[in-house]
Amino acid sequence: MKRLGVLLAVVVLLIAGLPATAQAKAAPYKADRATKIDVMGEWAHPDDDTSIIGPCGVWHQRYGVKCGVIMVTRGEGGGNAAGTELGPDLGLRRENEDRVAHYRSGTVDIFNLDRIDFFYNQSAPLTQYFWDEEETLRRVTRVIRTTQPEIYIGFTPTLAAGHGNHQQAGRLIWEGVLAAADPTKFPEQLQGKNALSTWQVKKVFSGGSTAGTGGTTTAANCTTGLVPSGPDTVAGVWTGYDSPSKWPAGNVQGQPAGTAKSWQQVADEGRAAYPTQSRVMFKGTSAPACSRFGMTQAFVPFQPNTLPDGTANPKAGLDEAILFGAAKPDPGGLPVGTLQYLTFSRFANVAGEPFQATVHLQAPRGKLAKGNLKLTVPPGWTTDGPRQVPSRADAAITFTVTPSATAPVNQLAKISALYSTGKATGYTDNVVRIVSATEGRFQRWGNWQEYDEWLAETAPQATRLGRSPAIQSIGVGRTLDVPVVVHNWSAEPQTGAVSLTLPPNFTVDAASKTYPSIAPGAETTVTFKVTNTDTTLPANQNVDVPITTTYAGGTGSETLTLSVVPTTAIAQTTAAPTVDGKASDGEYPGQTLDLGRIWQGANTCTGVDDCGVSPTGEGSTAKVSWSDDALYFFVHVRDDYQSYAVTPAECVGHWQADSVEILLDPRGTASQALMDTANTFKLGIFPFSNDAANGNGPCWSRDADNHQGYSSGSLDTGNAPGVEVKSTATWVGSNETTVPHTYTGYDLEVKIPLADLPAAADPANLGLNITPYDNDDTSAPGTTTLRHIDQSTRLGWSAIGSVQSDPYRWGRATLPGYTPPADRPTTPAPPDVSNPNLNGALSPQTIAQSARNHVPISGRVPTDDLKILYAGLRPGGVDLITLAKGPGTARSFLTTGELAAIPVYTTSCTTDPPPDYGLTPCAVTDGGIPPWAPDMSGHLVKQSSKQLTRGVQHWSLPLTAAQQTKLKTDGHLLLSYETPDNKVQAFDVKLRR
């Protein structure tokens, strides 16, 4: 300690005597190799990103390319089939799973943005609400500007991405590319001591089509000969190459020990490395594949699959073609970094009417080489040119293009530009859409309207992926307004008529309606009243309604998809039902609801009971009534196999065991309000549990709604007061399949006070659904123990698509005679998602990465306010000397061993060393899950937090003898530092001794 005290005194004197130095003007920022990323992917949750494992492995091994991943959330809101961690603890575990999946491909940089993973939904606007849209984009932009990626890959931004988190992650690709190159966006990142520079991503693969004919999956350069069926250039990479990973002796696949695994094998093993998400260890042998990516935006010359003369382009079929013009020189010969891209005065164009096309060129340095620039347009179209390219740093050269008078409408048309210098050539292309002169579209609403607005206002280039589809729902026997917006795209005034073609069991107030003269660029709305005349729910709940719009000289059309949803009137009872698991006389006088329709998981429906019916035709049903200020439910479920019984801590994630979910949209407007289920009440009920203290009876929780979390037992969060549940199910007492699990199902009786709903119930428009989940034998092959894992058949009263997340697809209920209390609010309270997200400053793996690659934790603002002057291991503890410019929070993590990828499965293979990390089985019983918490499988020796003040401080971390022994060989101090204004810093210090 005396030597340490002397050292401290010397340090203080040295710091006090340091002279101030003037700073030279900083040069433009350039990422060094520790920081630079060549191919960046971006996804919403760990395990969304597995499509690039094999490709990145090939690119890294063969071409020296480094991949990275921006991961917006850590998946804290998902289920956990491997342990009891939830919230931040689950996020830490899922981050490791993702790192394990990618590690062998050389992708070791995963940039977690620390956004909250709240619940499954299909709304990008709801995701923006929870993610703090502007702050998330700021973090994405900082990561891009810091790592300077050339190529960007990820989700489509369209509604076709499904999960609203996926949609928003796709949007962030388009928004991040624009923001990173825009000096007016987040200008604070471009100023000051840690100033970055703007950055132009060169190629974007987000939502592009890979469909086509030709190519192969069995040989290198696997896209050779591919002819895309869509407008997007397709780049591919063969995953049959040998990887550095070797087959261990005794592997169950029977592969020779020491031989190389293919990159596809590595990818498939990585794809399974997510046990928390119900993935099981991969035990198969992979066949080579051809991973393909559809390009949706390019700022550099590239190689098209088909040349302008119609011949195949072999250069586009190379496994490195995706890198051309960006991470590698384009074979056309233009210098790397040359920008060349094509824009148009209008995306939507009318046959026969001219528009402008502009080719943008910029030299990476110096001047452009003089040359010739020529456009190629579709047959029958015309354009002027060619044009000369001047010898200057950049140029924007405009052409006039006139589509053919007979150009087909509602189709994309490709226009390409070839820049030729005599020594080199550069190719680029882009698309426009031909639309009818007058277009009638069903008036978009909710998420569909918001998406089209995003296209128009934020990312017009993404319009090539298509606008939103026309979708609406109607209750059985009800009437719906169908507004059609008529837009004049042409240069002349237009007039005509709009008509609907209705399927059977529908009527309309008028089959056709005229619209008045519309000026160029203007629009008007024509509204129809459509009535459904069904008396019962039809077998096909989705019907098509073609909309035809006429104008002088032609017609336009689109098709509205109309979902027919069930309706019911919930009867009032004279006395409140007794919640005893029985439907006694007079308690449920209303309609019996059929719950036997499958909306997901039909492939796991192994018997008639699983499908909601019995051998005699009796089905899963429900009855609903109301009394006083509460709803009562009697649910009868057919089932032939009793699933895993959940513990109290597992009484969430109802899809992972036998359960019933009751879904209520109090105002019937959650989808219209862009809040999806965040404005609803959803109660997941497990009919039995593994909870001896509660007699192994039912447990319940709220999920993916306005206030999710535990709702029963010792973990009750108070989010569903007054709910009562009675179940007739009796747990068999074991989760072992050696004990018989056969039964015929169960009955549930449930009381839900209407005061528990997030707003007053609208008695004329209550959204309602009831969805049984059926899980059967979920034991892993070769074992006899059931697992808490999703293998469910999902049934419901209204059973259309992703019905659990779409309130507009739920049934419609009325409450005759009911009036809510006058003081009950009609606007739902802000949603409470219960589980917070993990702060990256609390993740040892994130801290270690930030210290290594210099990208600030979570993409936040960096600081260098803290210096670690000394960190040393001594008997009984670790001593630190720090120097801080101001107050802040230091979080220290003492770790040992390899932290970058901690194994997620156990294996009996004795020769499966890093970097394989136990992903190969040597017995059918392999694939167990090693302990994780609370010490990250033994890698986390100690953690602590300390508030630091300005100046030099000497502080210590006490250690037990066992902890000190663990740290002696390769102990590290990982330390994150956060200032009061949320700036961050990361350290990875090898402990001195």
mmCIF file of C-alpha atoms in Angstrom, residues 268-572:
data_model
loop_
_atom_site.group_PDB
_atom_site.id
_atom_site.type_symbol
_atom_site.label_atom_id
_atom_site.label_comp_id
_atom_site.label_asym_id
_atom_site.label_seq_id
_atom_site.Cartn_x
_atom_site.Cartn_y
_atom_site.Cartn_z
ATOM 1 C CA ASP A 268 -27.292 -23.278 -39.338
ATOM 2 C CA GLU A 269 -25.583 -23.980 -36.025
ATOM 3 C CA GLY A 270 -25.522 -20.249 -35.338
ATOM 4 C CA ARG A 271 -29.162 -19.888 -36.338
ATOM 5 C CA ALA A 272 -30.030 -22.355 -33.571
ATOM 6 C CA ALA A 273 -27.885 -20.692 -30.887
ATOM 7 C CA TYR A 274 -30.846 -18.986 -29.189
ATOM 8 C CA PRO A 275 -32.188 -21.395 -26.538
ATOM 9 C CA THR A 276 -34.110 -18.634 -24.764
ATOM 10 C CA GLN A 277 -36.184 -18.284 -27.922
ATOM 11 C CA SER A 278 -37.226 -21.930 -28.091
ATOM 12 C CA ARG A 279 -34.408 -22.841 -30.479
ATOM 13 C CA VAL A 280 -32.829 -26.261 -30.014
ATOM 14 C CA MET A 281 -29.291 -27.345 -30.787
ATOM 15 C CA PHE A 282 -28.771 -27.989 -34.503
ATOM 16 C CA LYS A 283 -27.936 -31.655 -35.050
ATOM 17 C CA GLY A 284 -28.283 -31.919 -38.820
ATOM 18 C CA THR A 285 -25.904 -31.734 -41.745
ATOM 19 C CA SER A 286 -26.320 -28.691 -43.954
ATOM 20 C CA ALA A 287 -26.445 -28.616 -47.723
ATOM 21 C CA PRO A 288 -24.738 -25.655 -49.415
ATOM 22 C CA ALA A 289 -27.015 -22.749 -50.251
ATOM 23 C CA CYS A 290 -26.908 -19.485 -52.167
ATOM 24 C CA SER A 291 -27.784 -16.543 -49.938
ATOM 25 C CA ARG A 292 -29.178 -13.733 -52.057
ATOM 26 C CA PHE A 293 -29.842 -10.062 -51.415
ATOM 27 C CA GLY A 294 -31.992 -7.658 -53.454
ATOM 28 C CA MET A 295 -30.502 -4.177 -53.829
ATOM 29 C CA THR A 296 -32.902 -1.299 -53.311
ATOM 30 C CA GLN A 297 -30.593 1.697 -53.504
ATOM 31 C CA ALA A 298 -27.091 2.311 -54.844
ATOM 32 C CA PHE A 299 -24.931 5.412 -54.915
ATOM 33 C CA VAL A 300 -22.047 3.758 -56.773
ATOM 34 C CA PRO A 301 -21.702 1.907 -60.086
ATOM 35 C CA PHE A 302 -22.531 -1.796 -59.879
ATOM 36 C CA GLN A 303 -22.871 -4.920 -61.965
ATOM 37 C CA PRO A 304 -26.451 -5.690 -63.110
ATOM 38 C CA ASN A 305 -27.605 -9.280 -63.490
ATOM 39 C CA THR A 306 -28.562 -8.554 -67.093
ATOM 40 C CA LEU A 307 -26.703 -6.091 -69.306
ATOM 41 C CA PRO A 308 -28.606 -3.399 -71.249
ATOM 42 C CA ASP A 309 -28.374 -5.535 -74.410
ATOM 43 C CA GLY A 310 -30.274 -8.317 -72.614
ATOM 44 C CA THR A 311 -27.367 -10.723 -72.162
ATOM 45 C CA ALA A 312 -26.417 -12.267 -68.824
ATOM 46 C CA ASN A 313 -23.621 -10.565 -66.901
ATOM 47 C CA PRO A 314 -21.221 -13.146 -65.412
ATOM 48 C CA LYS A 315 -19.589 -10.508 -63.193
ATOM 49 C CA ALA A 316 -22.890 -10.075 -61.324
ATOM 50 C CA GLY A 317 -22.867 -13.782 -60.505
ATOM 51 C CA LEU A 318 -19.601 -13.678 -58.571
ATOM 52 C CA ASP A 319 -19.787 -14.282 -54.831
ATOM 53 C CA GLU A 320 -18.086 -10.942 -54.272
ATOM 54 C CA ALA A 321 -20.422 -8.970 -56.573
ATOM 55 C CA ILE A 322 -22.216 -7.354 -53.650
ATOM 56 C CA LEU A 323 -18.929 -5.673 -52.713
ATOM 57 C CA PHE A 324 -18.257 -4.146 -56.142
ATOM 58 C CA GLY A 325 -18.132 -0.366 -56.226
ATOM 59 C CA ALA A 326 -18.290 -0.214 -52.445
ATOM 60 C CA ALA A 327 -15.874 -2.429 -50.491
ATOM 61 C CA LYS A 328 -14.050 -3.535 -53.674
ATOM 62 C CA PRO A 329 -13.409 -1.831 -57.026
ATOM 63 C CA ASP A 330 -16.142 -2.257 -59.589
ATOM 64 C CA PRO A 331 -14.968 -4.360 -62.582
ATOM 65 C CA GLY A 332 -16.004 -1.472 -64.831
ATOM 66 C CA GLY A 333 -12.781 0.232 -63.786
ATOM 67 C CA LEU A 334 -13.983 3.459 -62.169
ATOM 68 C CA PRO A 335 -12.016 4.385 -59.028
ATOM 69 C CA VAL A 336 -13.379 3.043 -55.749
ATOM 70 C CA GLY A 337 -15.496 5.729 -54.154
ATOM 71 C CA THR A 338 -16.884 7.096 -57.424
ATOM 72 C CA LEU A 339 -20.521 8.028 -56.869
ATOM 73 C CA GLN A 340 -23.030 7.333 -59.648
ATOM 74 C CA TYR A 341 -26.770 7.203 -59.127
ATOM 75 C CA LEU A 342 -30.030 8.069 -60.877
ATOM 76 C CA THR A 343 -32.981 10.177 -59.675
ATOM 77 C CA PHE A 344 -36.262 11.236 -61.300
ATOM 78 C CA SER A 345 -38.481 14.322 -61.224
ATOM 79 C CA ARG A 346 -41.422 12.012 -60.442
ATOM 80 C CA PHE A 347 -41.708 8.404 -59.329
ATOM 81 C CA ALA A 348 -45.344 7.970 -60.408
ATOM 82 C CA ASN A 349 -45.667 8.669 -64.139
ATOM 83 C CA VAL A 350 -48.396 8.427 -66.752
ATOM 84 C CA ALA A 351 -47.979 6.670 -70.102
ATOM 85 C CA GLY A 352 -47.052 9.146 -72.854
ATOM 86 C CA GLU A 353 -46.202 12.038 -70.505
ATOM 87 C CA PRO A 354 -42.506 13.094 -70.243
ATOM 88 C CA PHE A 355 -40.475 13.416 -67.031
ATOM 89 C CA GLN A 356 -36.820 14.133 -66.160
ATOM 90 C CA ALA A 357 -34.071 11.684 -65.210
ATOM 91 C CA THR A 358 -30.858 12.977 -63.628
ATOM 92 C CA VAL A 359 -27.582 11.071 -63.372
ATOM 93 C CA HIS A 360 -25.417 12.206 -60.451
ATOM 94 C CA LEU A 361 -21.643 11.676 -60.691
ATOM 95 C CA GLN A 362 -18.886 12.504 -58.210
ATOM 96 C CA ALA A 363 -15.193 11.651 -58.270
ATOM 97 C CA PRO A 364 -13.652 10.229 -55.081
ATOM 98 C CA ARG A 365 -10.828 12.699 -55.523
ATOM 99 C CA GLY A 366 -9.759 15.118 -58.244
ATOM 100 C CA LYS A 367 -12.015 15.277 -61.292
ATOM 101 C CA LEU A 368 -14.273 12.957 -63.229
ATOM 102 C CA ALA A 369 -12.792 11.532 -66.409
ATOM 103 C CA LYS A 370 -14.369 13.000 -69.534
ATOM 104 C CA GLY A 371 -16.742 10.573 -71.096
ATOM 105 C CA ASN A 372 -20.086 9.710 -72.551
ATOM 106 C CA LEU A 373 -23.342 9.199 -70.603
ATOM 107 C CA LYS A 374 -26.243 7.293 -72.134
ATOM 108 C CA LEU A 375 -29.637 6.203 -70.841
ATOM 109 C CA THR A 376 -31.349 2.931 -71.749
ATOM 110 C CA VAL A 377 -35.143 2.954 -71.448
ATOM 111 C CA PRO A 378 -37.823 0.265 -71.917
ATOM 112 C CA PRO A 379 -38.920 -0.644 -75.467
ATOM 113 C CA GLY A 380 -41.224 1.982 -76.971
ATOM 114 C CA TRP A 381 -39.981 4.709 -74.607
ATOM 115 C CA THR A 382 -37.835 7.618 -75.794
ATOM 116 C CA THR A 383 -35.110 9.778 -74.308
ATOM 117 C CA ASP A 384 -32.669 12.413 -75.481
ATOM 118 C CA GLY A 385 -28.890 12.162 -75.290
ATOM 119 C CA PRO A 386 -26.289 10.826 -75.049
ATOM 120 C CA ARG A 387 -24.574 13.545 -73.031
ATOM 121 C CA GLN A 388 -20.954 14.438 -72.416
ATOM 122 C CA VAL A 389 -19.515 14.179 -68.897
ATOM 123 C CA PRO A 390 -17.368 17.218 -68.035
ATOM 124 C CA SER A 391 -13.991 16.973 -66.316
ATOM 125 C CA ARG A 392 -14.891 18.350 -62.906
ATOM 126 C CA ALA A 393 -15.361 17.034 -59.389
ATOM 127 C CA ASP A 394 -19.063 16.298 -59.793
ATOM 128 C CA ALA A 395 -21.877 16.597 -62.274
ATOM 129 C CA ALA A 396 -25.676 16.255 -62.421
ATOM 130 C CA ILE A 397 -26.769 15.538 -65.977
ATOM 131 C CA THR A 398 -30.480 15.588 -66.823
ATOM 132 C CA PHE A 399 -32.371 13.764 -69.588
ATOM 133 C CA THR A 400 -36.014 13.923 -70.689
ATOM 134 C CA VAL A 401 -37.735 10.533 -70.769
ATOM 135 C CA THR A 402 -41.128 9.851 -72.345
ATOM 136 C CA PRO A 403 -42.871 6.551 -71.583
ATOM 137 C CA SER A 404 -44.633 4.658 -74.332
ATOM 138 C CA ALA A 405 -48.276 5.612 -74.791
ATOM 139 C CA THR A 406 -49.096 1.960 -74.203
ATOM 140 C CA ALA A 407 -46.843 1.439 -71.185
ATOM 141 C CA PRO A 408 -48.598 -1.015 -68.822
ATOM 142 C CA VAL A 409 -49.949 0.572 -65.651
ATOM 143 C CA ASN A 410 -49.321 -0.470 -62.040
ATOM 144 C CA GLN A 411 -45.877 -1.734 -62.972
ATOM 145 C CA LEU A 412 -42.303 -0.636 -62.337
ATOM 146 C CA ALA A 413 -40.130 0.317 -65.287
ATOM 147 C CA LYS A 414 -36.319 0.261 -65.159
ATOM 148 C CA ILE A 415 -34.105 2.993 -66.587
ATOM 149 C CA SER A 416 -30.311 2.545 -66.654
ATOM 150 C CA ALA A 417 -27.382 4.883 -67.223
ATOM 151 C CA LEU A 418 -23.960 3.906 -68.598
ATOM 152 C CA TYR A 419 -20.978 6.198 -68.056
ATOM 153 C CA SER A 420 -18.108 5.413 -70.462
ATOM 154 C CA THR A 421 -14.672 7.083 -70.384
ATOM 155 C CA GLY A 422 -12.854 4.987 -72.961
ATOM 156 C CA LYS A 423 -10.896 3.242 -70.195
ATOM 157 C CA ALA A 424 -13.698 2.499 -67.765
ATOM 158 C CA THR A 425 -17.446 2.190 -67.519
ATOM 159 C CA GLY A 426 -19.957 2.651 -64.745
ATOM 160 C CA TYR A 427 -23.510 1.285 -64.706
ATOM 161 C CA THR A 428 -26.432 2.314 -62.551
ATOM 162 C CA ASP A 429 -30.209 2.020 -62.744
ATOM 163 C CA ASN A 430 -33.392 2.964 -60.955
ATOM 164 C CA VAL A 431 -37.121 2.513 -61.444
ATOM 165 C CA VAL A 432 -40.266 4.565 -61.914
ATOM 166 C CA ARG A 433 -43.856 3.400 -61.652
ATOM 167 C CA ILE A 434 -46.423 3.795 -64.405
ATOM 168 C CA VAL A 435 -49.825 4.632 -62.961
ATOM 169 C CA SER A 436 -53.215 5.164 -64.541
ATOM 170 C CA ALA A 437 -54.025 8.779 -65.409
ATOM 171 C CA THR A 438 -56.670 8.739 -62.693
ATOM 172 C CA GLU A 439 -56.237 6.358 -59.785
ATOM 173 C CA GLY A 440 -58.874 5.394 -57.229
ATOM 174 C CA ARG A 441 -57.475 3.975 -53.985
ATOM 175 C CA PHE A 442 -59.342 2.893 -50.880
ATOM 176 C CA GLN A 443 -58.685 5.619 -48.323
ATOM 177 C CA ARG A 444 -55.852 4.380 -46.117
ATOM 178 C CA TRP A 445 -56.180 4.545 -42.356
ATOM 179 C CA GLY A 446 -54.108 3.597 -39.315
ATOM 180 C CA ASN A 447 -50.733 1.995 -39.977
ATOM 181 C CA TRP A 448 -51.368 1.901 -43.731
ATOM 182 C CA GLN A 449 -51.943 5.640 -43.959
ATOM 183 C CA GLU A 450 -48.931 6.361 -41.756
ATOM 184 C CA TYR A 451 -46.665 4.167 -43.919
ATOM 185 C CA ASP A 452 -47.651 5.948 -47.132
ATOM 186 C CA GLU A 453 -47.001 9.287 -45.428
ATOM 187 C CA TRP A 454 -43.545 8.042 -44.384
ATOM 188 C CA LEU A 455 -42.772 7.153 -48.002
ATOM 189 C CA ALA A 456 -43.836 10.565 -49.264
ATOM 190 C CA GLU A 457 -42.189 12.640 -46.548
ATOM 191 C CA THR A 458 -39.078 10.702 -45.509
ATOM 192 C CA ALA A 459 -37.920 7.988 -47.926
ATOM 193 C CA PRO A 460 -39.389 8.455 -51.426
ATOM 194 C CA GLN A 461 -36.866 6.006 -52.913
ATOM 195 C CA ALA A 462 -38.455 3.236 -50.832
ATOM 196 C CA THR A 463 -41.675 3.717 -52.817
ATOM 197 C CA ARG A 464 -40.173 1.254 -55.311
ATOM 198 C CA LEU A 465 -41.004 -1.409 -52.698
ATOM 199 C CA GLY A 466 -44.681 -0.592 -53.042
ATOM 200 C CA ARG A 467 -47.245 1.465 -51.183
ATOM 201 C CA SER A 468 -49.477 0.041 -48.485
ATOM 202 C CA PRO A 469 -52.143 -2.539 -49.339
ATOM 203 C CA ALA A 470 -55.856 -1.753 -49.059
ATOM 204 C CA ILE A 471 -57.162 -3.490 -45.899
ATOM 205 C CA GLN A 472 -60.221 -3.089 -43.667
ATOM 206 C CA SER A 473 -62.538 -5.258 -41.572
ATOM 207 C CA ILE A 474 -66.300 -5.496 -41.200
ATOM 208 C CA GLY A 475 -68.422 -7.267 -38.598
ATOM 209 C CA VAL A 476 -70.847 -10.006 -39.605
ATOM 210 C CA GLY A 477 -74.135 -8.330 -40.566
ATOM 211 C CA ARG A 478 -72.781 -4.795 -40.219
ATOM 212 C CA THR A 479 -72.448 -1.777 -42.546
ATOM 213 C CA LEU A 480 -69.149 -0.032 -43.344
ATOM 214 C CA ASP A 481 -68.214 3.207 -45.123
ATOM 215 C CA VAL A 482 -65.753 2.521 -47.966
ATOM 216 C CA PRO A 483 -64.153 5.822 -49.060
ATOM 217 C CA VAL A 484 -62.183 5.822 -52.341
ATOM 218 C CA VAL A 485 -59.698 8.645 -52.948
ATOM 219 C CA VAL A 486 -59.480 9.517 -56.664
ATOM 220 C CA HIS A 487 -56.195 11.183 -57.675
ATOM 221 C CA ASN A 488 -55.376 12.735 -61.046
ATOM 222 C CA TRP A 489 -51.768 11.906 -61.930
ATOM 223 C CA SER A 490 -52.009 13.241 -65.485
ATOM 224 C CA ALA A 491 -51.409 16.687 -66.965
ATOM 225 C CA GLU A 492 -55.056 17.102 -68.031
ATOM 226 C CA PRO A 493 -58.338 17.444 -66.066
ATOM 227 C CA GLN A 494 -60.109 14.101 -65.629
ATOM 228 C CA THR A 495 -63.635 12.895 -64.887
ATOM 229 C CA GLY A 496 -65.222 9.464 -64.689
ATOM 230 C CA ALA A 497 -66.736 6.964 -62.239
ATOM 231 C CA VAL A 498 -65.774 4.611 -59.433
ATOM 232 C CA SER A 499 -67.357 1.165 -59.016
ATOM 233 C CA LEU A 500 -67.086 -1.723 -56.538
ATOM 234 C CA THR A 501 -67.355 -5.412 -57.416
ATOM 235 C CA LEU A 502 -68.755 -7.174 -54.365
ATOM 236 C CA PRO A 503 -68.515 -10.855 -53.426
ATOM 237 C CA PRO A 504 -71.592 -12.865 -52.361
ATOM 238 C CA ASN A 505 -73.310 -11.818 -49.119
ATOM 239 C CA PHE A 506 -72.503 -8.131 -49.579
ATOM 240 C CA THR A 507 -74.647 -5.208 -50.751
ATOM 241 C CA VAL A 508 -73.766 -1.594 -51.532
ATOM 242 C CA ASP A 509 -75.759 1.645 -51.692
ATOM 243 C CA ALA A 510 -74.686 2.134 -55.331
ATOM 244 C CA ALA A 511 -72.553 -0.097 -57.529
ATOM 245 C CA SER A 512 -71.026 2.924 -59.323
ATOM 246 C CA LYS A 513 -70.644 6.614 -58.503
ATOM 247 C CA THR A 514 -69.325 9.435 -60.693
ATOM 248 C CA TYR A 515 -66.706 11.924 -59.598
ATOM 249 C CA PRO A 516 -66.485 15.563 -60.733
ATOM 250 C CA SER A 517 -63.710 16.991 -62.908
ATOM 251 C CA ILE A 518 -60.360 16.811 -61.112
ATOM 252 C CA ALA A 519 -57.497 19.179 -61.958
ATOM 253 C CA PRO A 520 -53.979 17.777 -62.557
ATOM 254 C CA GLY A 521 -52.448 16.745 -59.224
ATOM 255 C CA ALA A 522 -55.741 17.139 -57.350
ATOM 256 C CA GLU A 523 -57.980 14.503 -55.780
ATOM 257 C CA THR A 524 -61.486 13.895 -54.489
ATOM 258 C CA THR A 525 -63.197 11.232 -52.368
ATOM 259 C CA VAL A 526 -66.112 8.994 -53.335
ATOM 260 C CA THR A 527 -67.740 7.043 -50.458
ATOM 261 C CA PHE A 528 -69.780 3.835 -50.619
ATOM 262 C CA LYS A 529 -71.836 2.134 -47.889
ATOM 263 C CA VAL A 530 -71.135 -1.609 -47.921
ATOM 264 C CA THR A 531 -73.224 -4.076 -45.898
ATOM 265 C CA ASN A 532 -72.388 -7.659 -45.003
ATOM 266 C CA THR A 533 -75.470 -9.913 -45.077
ATOM 267 C CA ASP A 534 -73.944 -13.037 -43.502
ATOM 268 C CA THR A 535 -75.735 -14.408 -40.443
ATOM 269 C CA THR A 536 -72.764 -16.508 -39.310
ATOM 270 C CA LEU A 537 -69.018 -16.176 -39.744
ATOM 271 C CA PRO A 538 -68.040 -17.441 -43.221
ATOM 272 C CA ALA A 539 -65.372 -20.110 -43.645
ATOM 273 C CA ASN A 540 -63.208 -17.621 -45.544
ATOM 274 C CA GLN A 541 -62.956 -14.495 -43.421
ATOM 275 C CA ASN A 542 -60.989 -12.519 -46.051
ATOM 276 C CA VAL A 543 -62.798 -11.423 -49.217
ATOM 277 C CA ASP A 544 -61.648 -9.307 -52.179
ATOM 278 C CA VAL A 545 -63.466 -6.157 -53.283
ATOM 279 C CA PRO A 546 -62.093 -4.864 -56.645
ATOM 280 C CA ILE A 547 -62.273 -1.070 -57.043
ATOM 281 C CA THR A 548 -62.394 0.228 -60.644
ATOM 282 C CA THR A 549 -61.941 3.887 -61.596
ATOM 283 C CA THR A 550 -62.664 5.107 -65.124
ATOM 284 C CA TYR A 551 -61.335 8.239 -66.833
ATOM 285 C CA ALA A 552 -61.144 9.540 -70.380
ATOM 286 C CA GLY A 553 -59.407 6.813 -72.323
ATOM 287 C CA GLY A 554 -58.870 4.166 -69.672
ATOM 288 C CA THR A 555 -59.390 2.610 -66.245
ATOM 289 C CA GLY A 556 -57.460 2.133 -63.025
ATOM 290 C CA SER A 557 -57.966 -0.488 -60.368
ATOM 291 C CA GLU A 558 -56.956 -1.868 -57.003
ATOM 292 C CA THR A 559 -58.342 -4.559 -54.698
ATOM 293 C CA LEU A 560 -59.544 -4.008 -51.139
ATOM 294 C CA THR A 561 -59.062 -6.956 -48.785
ATOM 295 C CA LEU A 562 -62.011 -6.983 -46.418
ATOM 296 C CA SER A 563 -61.848 -9.178 -43.313
ATOM 297 C CA VAL A 564 -65.182 -10.419 -42.014
ATOM 298 C CA VAL A 565 -65.027 -10.688 -38.220
ATOM 299 C CA PRO A 566 -67.552 -12.286 -35.832
ATOM 300 C CA THR A 567 -70.055 -10.255 -33.849
ATOM 301 C CA THR A 568 -71.988 -10.892 -30.678
ATOM 302 C CA ALA A 569 -74.248 -9.148 -28.195
ATOM 303 C CA ILE A 570 -73.059 -9.789 -24.630
ATOM 304 C CA ALA A 571 -76.105 -10.443 -22.496
ATOM 305 C CA GLN A 572 -76.664 -9.001 -19.042
#
